[in-house]
PDB file of C-alpha atoms in Angstrom:
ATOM      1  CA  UNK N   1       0.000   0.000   0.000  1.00 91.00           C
ATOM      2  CA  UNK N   2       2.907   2.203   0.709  1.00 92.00           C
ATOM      3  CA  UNK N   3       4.477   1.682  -2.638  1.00 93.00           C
ATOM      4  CA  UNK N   4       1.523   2.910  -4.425  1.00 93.00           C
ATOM      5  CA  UNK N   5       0.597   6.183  -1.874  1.00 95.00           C
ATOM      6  CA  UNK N   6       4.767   6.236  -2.864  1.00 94.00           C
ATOM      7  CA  UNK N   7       4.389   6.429  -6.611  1.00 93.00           C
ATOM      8  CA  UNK N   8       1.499   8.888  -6.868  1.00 93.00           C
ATOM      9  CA  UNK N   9       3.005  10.640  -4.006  1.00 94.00           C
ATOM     10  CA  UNK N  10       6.205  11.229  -6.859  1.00 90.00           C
ATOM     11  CA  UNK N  11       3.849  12.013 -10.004  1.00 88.00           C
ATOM     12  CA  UNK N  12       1.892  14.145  -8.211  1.00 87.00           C
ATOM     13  CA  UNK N  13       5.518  16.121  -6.383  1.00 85.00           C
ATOM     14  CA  UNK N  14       7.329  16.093 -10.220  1.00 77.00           C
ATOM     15  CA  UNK N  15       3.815  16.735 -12.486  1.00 70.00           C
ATOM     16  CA  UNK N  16       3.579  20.677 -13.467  1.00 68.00           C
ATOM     17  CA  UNK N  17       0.580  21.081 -15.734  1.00 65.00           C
ATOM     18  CA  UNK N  18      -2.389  19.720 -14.596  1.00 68.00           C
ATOM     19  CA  UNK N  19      -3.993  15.687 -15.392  1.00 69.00           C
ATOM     20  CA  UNK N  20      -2.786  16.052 -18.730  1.00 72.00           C
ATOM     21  CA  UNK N  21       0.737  16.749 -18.704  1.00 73.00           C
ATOM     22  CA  UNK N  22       0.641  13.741 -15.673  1.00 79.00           C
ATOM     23  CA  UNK N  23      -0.452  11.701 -18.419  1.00 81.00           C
ATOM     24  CA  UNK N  24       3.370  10.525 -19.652  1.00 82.00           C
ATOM     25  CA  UNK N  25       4.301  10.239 -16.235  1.00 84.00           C
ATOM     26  CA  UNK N  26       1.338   7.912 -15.059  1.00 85.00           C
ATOM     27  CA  UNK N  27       2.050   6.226 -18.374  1.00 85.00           C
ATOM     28  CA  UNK N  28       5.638   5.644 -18.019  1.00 87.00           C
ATOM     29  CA  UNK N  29       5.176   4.779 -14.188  1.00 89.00           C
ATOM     30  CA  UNK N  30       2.211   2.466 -14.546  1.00 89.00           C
ATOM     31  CA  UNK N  31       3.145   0.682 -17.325  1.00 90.00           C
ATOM     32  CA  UNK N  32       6.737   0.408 -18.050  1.00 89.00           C
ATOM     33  CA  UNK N  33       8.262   0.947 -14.685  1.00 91.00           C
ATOM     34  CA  UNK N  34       5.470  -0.732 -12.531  1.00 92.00           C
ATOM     35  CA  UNK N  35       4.113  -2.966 -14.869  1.00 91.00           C
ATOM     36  CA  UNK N  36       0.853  -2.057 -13.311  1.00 91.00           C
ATOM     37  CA  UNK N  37      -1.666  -1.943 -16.155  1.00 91.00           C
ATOM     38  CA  UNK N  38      -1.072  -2.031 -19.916  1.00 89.00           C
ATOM     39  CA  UNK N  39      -1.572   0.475 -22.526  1.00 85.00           C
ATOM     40  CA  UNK N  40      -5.023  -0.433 -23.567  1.00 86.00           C
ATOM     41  CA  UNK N  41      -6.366  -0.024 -19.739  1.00 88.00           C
ATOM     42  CA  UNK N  42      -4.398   3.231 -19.420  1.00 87.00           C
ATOM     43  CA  UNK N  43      -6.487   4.551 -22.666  1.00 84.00           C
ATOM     44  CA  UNK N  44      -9.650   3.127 -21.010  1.00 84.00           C
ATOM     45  CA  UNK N  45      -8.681   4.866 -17.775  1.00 83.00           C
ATOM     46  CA  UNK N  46      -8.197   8.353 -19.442  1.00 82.00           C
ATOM     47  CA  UNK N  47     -11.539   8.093 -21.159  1.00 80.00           C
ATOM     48  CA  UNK N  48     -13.309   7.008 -18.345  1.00 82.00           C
ATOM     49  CA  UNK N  49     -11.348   9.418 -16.425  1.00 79.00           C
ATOM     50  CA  UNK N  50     -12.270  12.003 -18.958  1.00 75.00           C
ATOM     51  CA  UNK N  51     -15.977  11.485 -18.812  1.00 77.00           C
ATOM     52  CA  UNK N  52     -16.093  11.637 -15.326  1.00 79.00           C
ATOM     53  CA  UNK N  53     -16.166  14.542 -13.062  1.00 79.00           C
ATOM     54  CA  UNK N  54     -13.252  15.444 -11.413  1.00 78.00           C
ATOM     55  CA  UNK N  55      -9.070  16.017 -12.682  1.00 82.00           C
ATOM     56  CA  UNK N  56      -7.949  13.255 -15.179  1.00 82.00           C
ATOM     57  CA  UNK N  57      -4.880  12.541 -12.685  1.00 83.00           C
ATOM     58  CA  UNK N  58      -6.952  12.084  -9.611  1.00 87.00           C
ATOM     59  CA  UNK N  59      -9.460  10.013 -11.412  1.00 88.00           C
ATOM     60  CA  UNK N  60      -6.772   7.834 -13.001  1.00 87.00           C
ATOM     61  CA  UNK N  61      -5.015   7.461  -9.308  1.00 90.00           C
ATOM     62  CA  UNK N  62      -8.202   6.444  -8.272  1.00 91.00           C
ATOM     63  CA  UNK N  63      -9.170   3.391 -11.088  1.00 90.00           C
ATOM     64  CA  UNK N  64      -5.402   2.002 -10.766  1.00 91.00           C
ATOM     65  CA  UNK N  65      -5.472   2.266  -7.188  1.00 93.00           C
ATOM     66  CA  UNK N  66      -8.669   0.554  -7.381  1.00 93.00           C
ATOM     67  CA  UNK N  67      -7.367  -1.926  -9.504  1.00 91.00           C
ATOM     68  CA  UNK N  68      -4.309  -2.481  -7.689  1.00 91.00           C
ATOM     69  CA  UNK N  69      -5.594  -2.819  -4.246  1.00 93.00           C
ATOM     70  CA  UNK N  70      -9.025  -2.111  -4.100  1.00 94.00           C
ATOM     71  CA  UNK N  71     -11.008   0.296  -2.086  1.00 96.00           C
ATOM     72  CA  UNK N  72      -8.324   1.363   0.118  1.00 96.00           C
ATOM     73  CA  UNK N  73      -5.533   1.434  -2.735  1.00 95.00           C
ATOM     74  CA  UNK N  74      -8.084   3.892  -4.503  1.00 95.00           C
ATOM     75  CA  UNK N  75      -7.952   6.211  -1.227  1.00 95.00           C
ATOM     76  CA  UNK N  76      -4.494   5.466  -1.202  1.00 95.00           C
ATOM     77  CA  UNK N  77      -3.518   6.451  -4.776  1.00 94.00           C
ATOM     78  CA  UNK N  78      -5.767   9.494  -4.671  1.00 93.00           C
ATOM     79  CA  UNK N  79      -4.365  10.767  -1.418  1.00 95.00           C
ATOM     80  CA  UNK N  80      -1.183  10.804  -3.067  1.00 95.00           C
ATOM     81  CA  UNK N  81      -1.208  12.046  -6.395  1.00 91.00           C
ATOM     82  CA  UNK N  82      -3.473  15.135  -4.389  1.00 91.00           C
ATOM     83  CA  UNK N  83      -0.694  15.822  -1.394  1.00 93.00           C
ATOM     84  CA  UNK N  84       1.727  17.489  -2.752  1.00 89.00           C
ATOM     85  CA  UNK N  85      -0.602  20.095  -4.681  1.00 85.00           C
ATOM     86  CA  UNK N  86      -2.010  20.549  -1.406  1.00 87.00           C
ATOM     87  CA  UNK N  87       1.261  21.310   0.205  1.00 89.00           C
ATOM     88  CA  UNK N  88       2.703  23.403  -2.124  1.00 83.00           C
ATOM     89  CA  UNK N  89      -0.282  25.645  -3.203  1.00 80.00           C
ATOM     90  CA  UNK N  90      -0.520  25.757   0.775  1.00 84.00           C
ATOM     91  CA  UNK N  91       2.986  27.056   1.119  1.00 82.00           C
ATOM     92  CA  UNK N  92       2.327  29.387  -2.223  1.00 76.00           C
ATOM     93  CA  UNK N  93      -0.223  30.677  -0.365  1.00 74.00           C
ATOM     94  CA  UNK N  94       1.636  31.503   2.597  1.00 75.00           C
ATOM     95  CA  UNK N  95       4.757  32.692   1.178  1.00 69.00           C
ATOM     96  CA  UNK N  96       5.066  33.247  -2.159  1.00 68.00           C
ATOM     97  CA  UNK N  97       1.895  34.676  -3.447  1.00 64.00           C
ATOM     98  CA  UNK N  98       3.320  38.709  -4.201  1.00 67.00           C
ATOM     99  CA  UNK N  99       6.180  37.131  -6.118  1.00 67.00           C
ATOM    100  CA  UNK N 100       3.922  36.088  -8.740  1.00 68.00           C
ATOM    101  CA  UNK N 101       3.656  39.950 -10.069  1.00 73.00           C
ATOM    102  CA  UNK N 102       7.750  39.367 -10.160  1.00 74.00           C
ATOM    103  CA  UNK N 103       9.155  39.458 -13.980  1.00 79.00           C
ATOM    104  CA  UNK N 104      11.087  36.708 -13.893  1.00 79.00           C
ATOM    105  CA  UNK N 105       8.821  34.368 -11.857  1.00 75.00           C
ATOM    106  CA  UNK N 106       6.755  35.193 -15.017  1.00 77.00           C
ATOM    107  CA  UNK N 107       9.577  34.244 -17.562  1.00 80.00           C
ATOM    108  CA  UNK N 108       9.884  30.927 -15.550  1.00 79.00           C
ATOM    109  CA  UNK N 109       6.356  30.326 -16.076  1.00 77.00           C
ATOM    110  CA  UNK N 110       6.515  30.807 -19.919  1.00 79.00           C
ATOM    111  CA  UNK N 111       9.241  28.295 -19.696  1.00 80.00           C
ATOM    112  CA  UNK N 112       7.370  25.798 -18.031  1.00 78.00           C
ATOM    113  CA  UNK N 113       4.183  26.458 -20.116  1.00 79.00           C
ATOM    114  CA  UNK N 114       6.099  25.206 -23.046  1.00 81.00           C
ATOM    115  CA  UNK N 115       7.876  22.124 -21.275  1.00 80.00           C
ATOM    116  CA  UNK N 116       3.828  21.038 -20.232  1.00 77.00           C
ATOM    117  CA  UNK N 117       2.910  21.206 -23.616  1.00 80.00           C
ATOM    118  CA  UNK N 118       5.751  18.744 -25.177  1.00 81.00           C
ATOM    119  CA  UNK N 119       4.331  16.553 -22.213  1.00 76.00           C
ATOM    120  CA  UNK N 120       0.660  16.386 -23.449  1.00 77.00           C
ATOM    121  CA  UNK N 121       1.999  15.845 -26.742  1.00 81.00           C
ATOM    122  CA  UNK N 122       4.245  13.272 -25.838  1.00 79.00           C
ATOM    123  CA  UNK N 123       1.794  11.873 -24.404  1.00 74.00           C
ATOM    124  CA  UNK N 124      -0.844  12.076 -27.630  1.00 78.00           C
ATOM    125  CA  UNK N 125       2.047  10.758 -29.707  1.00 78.00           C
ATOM    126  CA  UNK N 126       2.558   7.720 -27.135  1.00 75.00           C
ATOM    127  CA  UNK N 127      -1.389   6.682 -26.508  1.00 73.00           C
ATOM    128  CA  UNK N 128      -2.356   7.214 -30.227  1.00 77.00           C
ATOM    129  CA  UNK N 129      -0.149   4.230 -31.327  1.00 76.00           C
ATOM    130  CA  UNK N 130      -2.480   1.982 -29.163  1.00 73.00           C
ATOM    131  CA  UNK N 131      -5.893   4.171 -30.190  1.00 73.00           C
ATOM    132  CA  UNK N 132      -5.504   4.214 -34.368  1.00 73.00           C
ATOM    133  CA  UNK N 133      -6.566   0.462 -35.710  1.00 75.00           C
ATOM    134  CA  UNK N 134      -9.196   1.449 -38.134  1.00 78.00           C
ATOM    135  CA  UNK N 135      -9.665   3.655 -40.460  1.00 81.00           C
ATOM    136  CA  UNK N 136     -13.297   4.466 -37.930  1.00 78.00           C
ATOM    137  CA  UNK N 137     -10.499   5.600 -35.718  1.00 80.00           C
ATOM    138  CA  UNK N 138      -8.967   8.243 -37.739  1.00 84.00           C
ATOM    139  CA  UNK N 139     -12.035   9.796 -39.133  1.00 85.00           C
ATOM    140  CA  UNK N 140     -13.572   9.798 -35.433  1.00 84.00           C
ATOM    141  CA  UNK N 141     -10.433  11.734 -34.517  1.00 85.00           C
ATOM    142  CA  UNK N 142     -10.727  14.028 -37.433  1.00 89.00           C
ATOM    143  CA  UNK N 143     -13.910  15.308 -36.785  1.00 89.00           C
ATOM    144  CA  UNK N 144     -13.721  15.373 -33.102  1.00 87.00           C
ATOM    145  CA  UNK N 145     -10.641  17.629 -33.752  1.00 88.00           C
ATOM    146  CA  UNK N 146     -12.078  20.070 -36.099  1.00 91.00           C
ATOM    147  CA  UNK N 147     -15.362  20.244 -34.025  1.00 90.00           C
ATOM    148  CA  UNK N 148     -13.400  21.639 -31.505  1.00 89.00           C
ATOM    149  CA  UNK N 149     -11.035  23.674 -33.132  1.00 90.00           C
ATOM    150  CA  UNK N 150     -13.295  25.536 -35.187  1.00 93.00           C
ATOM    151  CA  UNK N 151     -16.992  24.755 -34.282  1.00 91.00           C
ATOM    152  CA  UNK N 152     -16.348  24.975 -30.447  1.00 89.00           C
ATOM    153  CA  UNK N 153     -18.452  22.057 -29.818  1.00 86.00           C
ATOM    154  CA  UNK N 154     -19.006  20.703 -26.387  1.00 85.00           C
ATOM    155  CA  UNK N 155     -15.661  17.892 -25.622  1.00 82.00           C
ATOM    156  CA  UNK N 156     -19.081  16.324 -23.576  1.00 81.00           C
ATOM    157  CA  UNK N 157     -21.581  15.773 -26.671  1.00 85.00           C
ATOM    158  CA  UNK N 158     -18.478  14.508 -28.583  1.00 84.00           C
ATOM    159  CA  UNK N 159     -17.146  11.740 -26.097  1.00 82.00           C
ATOM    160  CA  UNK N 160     -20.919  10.635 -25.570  1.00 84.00           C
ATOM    161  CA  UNK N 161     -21.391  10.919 -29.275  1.00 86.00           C
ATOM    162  CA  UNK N 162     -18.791   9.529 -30.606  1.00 83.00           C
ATOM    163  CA  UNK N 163     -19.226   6.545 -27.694  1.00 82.00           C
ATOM    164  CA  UNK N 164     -22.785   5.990 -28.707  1.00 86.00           C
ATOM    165  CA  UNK N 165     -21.765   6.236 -32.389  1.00 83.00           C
ATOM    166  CA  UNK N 166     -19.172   4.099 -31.890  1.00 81.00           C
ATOM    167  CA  UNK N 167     -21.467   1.207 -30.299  1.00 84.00           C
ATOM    168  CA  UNK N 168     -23.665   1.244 -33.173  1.00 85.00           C
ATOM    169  CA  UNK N 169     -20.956   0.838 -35.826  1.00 79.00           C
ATOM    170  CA  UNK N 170     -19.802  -2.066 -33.992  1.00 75.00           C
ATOM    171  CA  UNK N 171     -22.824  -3.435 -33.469  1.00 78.00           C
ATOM    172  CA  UNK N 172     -23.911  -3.258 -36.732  1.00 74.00           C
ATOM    173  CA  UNK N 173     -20.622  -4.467 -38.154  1.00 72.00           C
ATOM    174  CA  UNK N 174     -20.551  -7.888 -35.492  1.00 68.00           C
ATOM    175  CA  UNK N 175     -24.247  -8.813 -36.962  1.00 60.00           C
TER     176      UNK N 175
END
């Protein structure tokens, strides 16, 4: 139990970014290092994680803790990837909150901005190798895509959607 309150303890401590730029981290933790889960029940955690309310990190900490150990490796997991957020924005809070007005604290946040983004896409790179086996696949991801980028369209309506849509088509195509 303390090896898994250990390991989201770290991903939470190292993770700058939010749930998605965790992403890599959870991946490379979970299934390469730990051996945990596998690459297809990472991308079912993320979309289950994504359709569910709450952060994508604490979510995920929650099914593989869940998996791993149960009820109390779900608490476990959760309380860890959530700790050190608490602690720091805590000591933020307390200590560091003017220095945020501070020029270069600014320049160090451009900085990290960037590094988050090569982790989400890193991370899109990694997971889409596992997610793109039919052609379906691609077009789903095409549309979703430009639905968002230049219709605005609700990320909710598309996941249920393209879920529901997806059902049918496989339905239809097992018959």
């Amino acid at each position: 139990m303390f090896e898994l309150f250990y390991t989201f303890f770290k991903i939470g401590m190292f993770t700058f970014g939010g749930g998605l730029a965790m992403i890599p981290i959870i991946e490379k933790e979970m299934i390469e290092n730990k051996k945990w889960i596998n690459r297809d029940e990472m991308l079912e955690m993320i979309t289950i994680s994504q359709i569910t309310p709450g952060p994508i990190a604490i979510n995920t900490a929650t099914f593989i803790g869940r998996k791993r150990l149960g009820f109390k490796g779900a608490v476990c997991a959760t309380i860890g990837v959530v700790l050190p957020s608490l602690i720091l924005l805590t000591l933020i809070s307390i200590y560091l909150s003017k220095s945020f007005t501070n020029p270069i604290i600014q320049k160090g946040f451009l900085g990290l901005r960037s590094g988050i983004v090569a982790l989400i896409l890193s991370s899109i790179f990694s997971l889409s190798k596992t997610t793109f086996i039919k052609m379906q696949d691609y077009i789903i991801f095409i549309i979703s895509l430009g639905s968002l980028i230049f219709f605005n369209f609700s990320p909710i309506i598309l996941i249920v959607g393209f879920g529901v849509f997806s059902i049918i088509f496989n339905l239809k195509n097992n018959n």
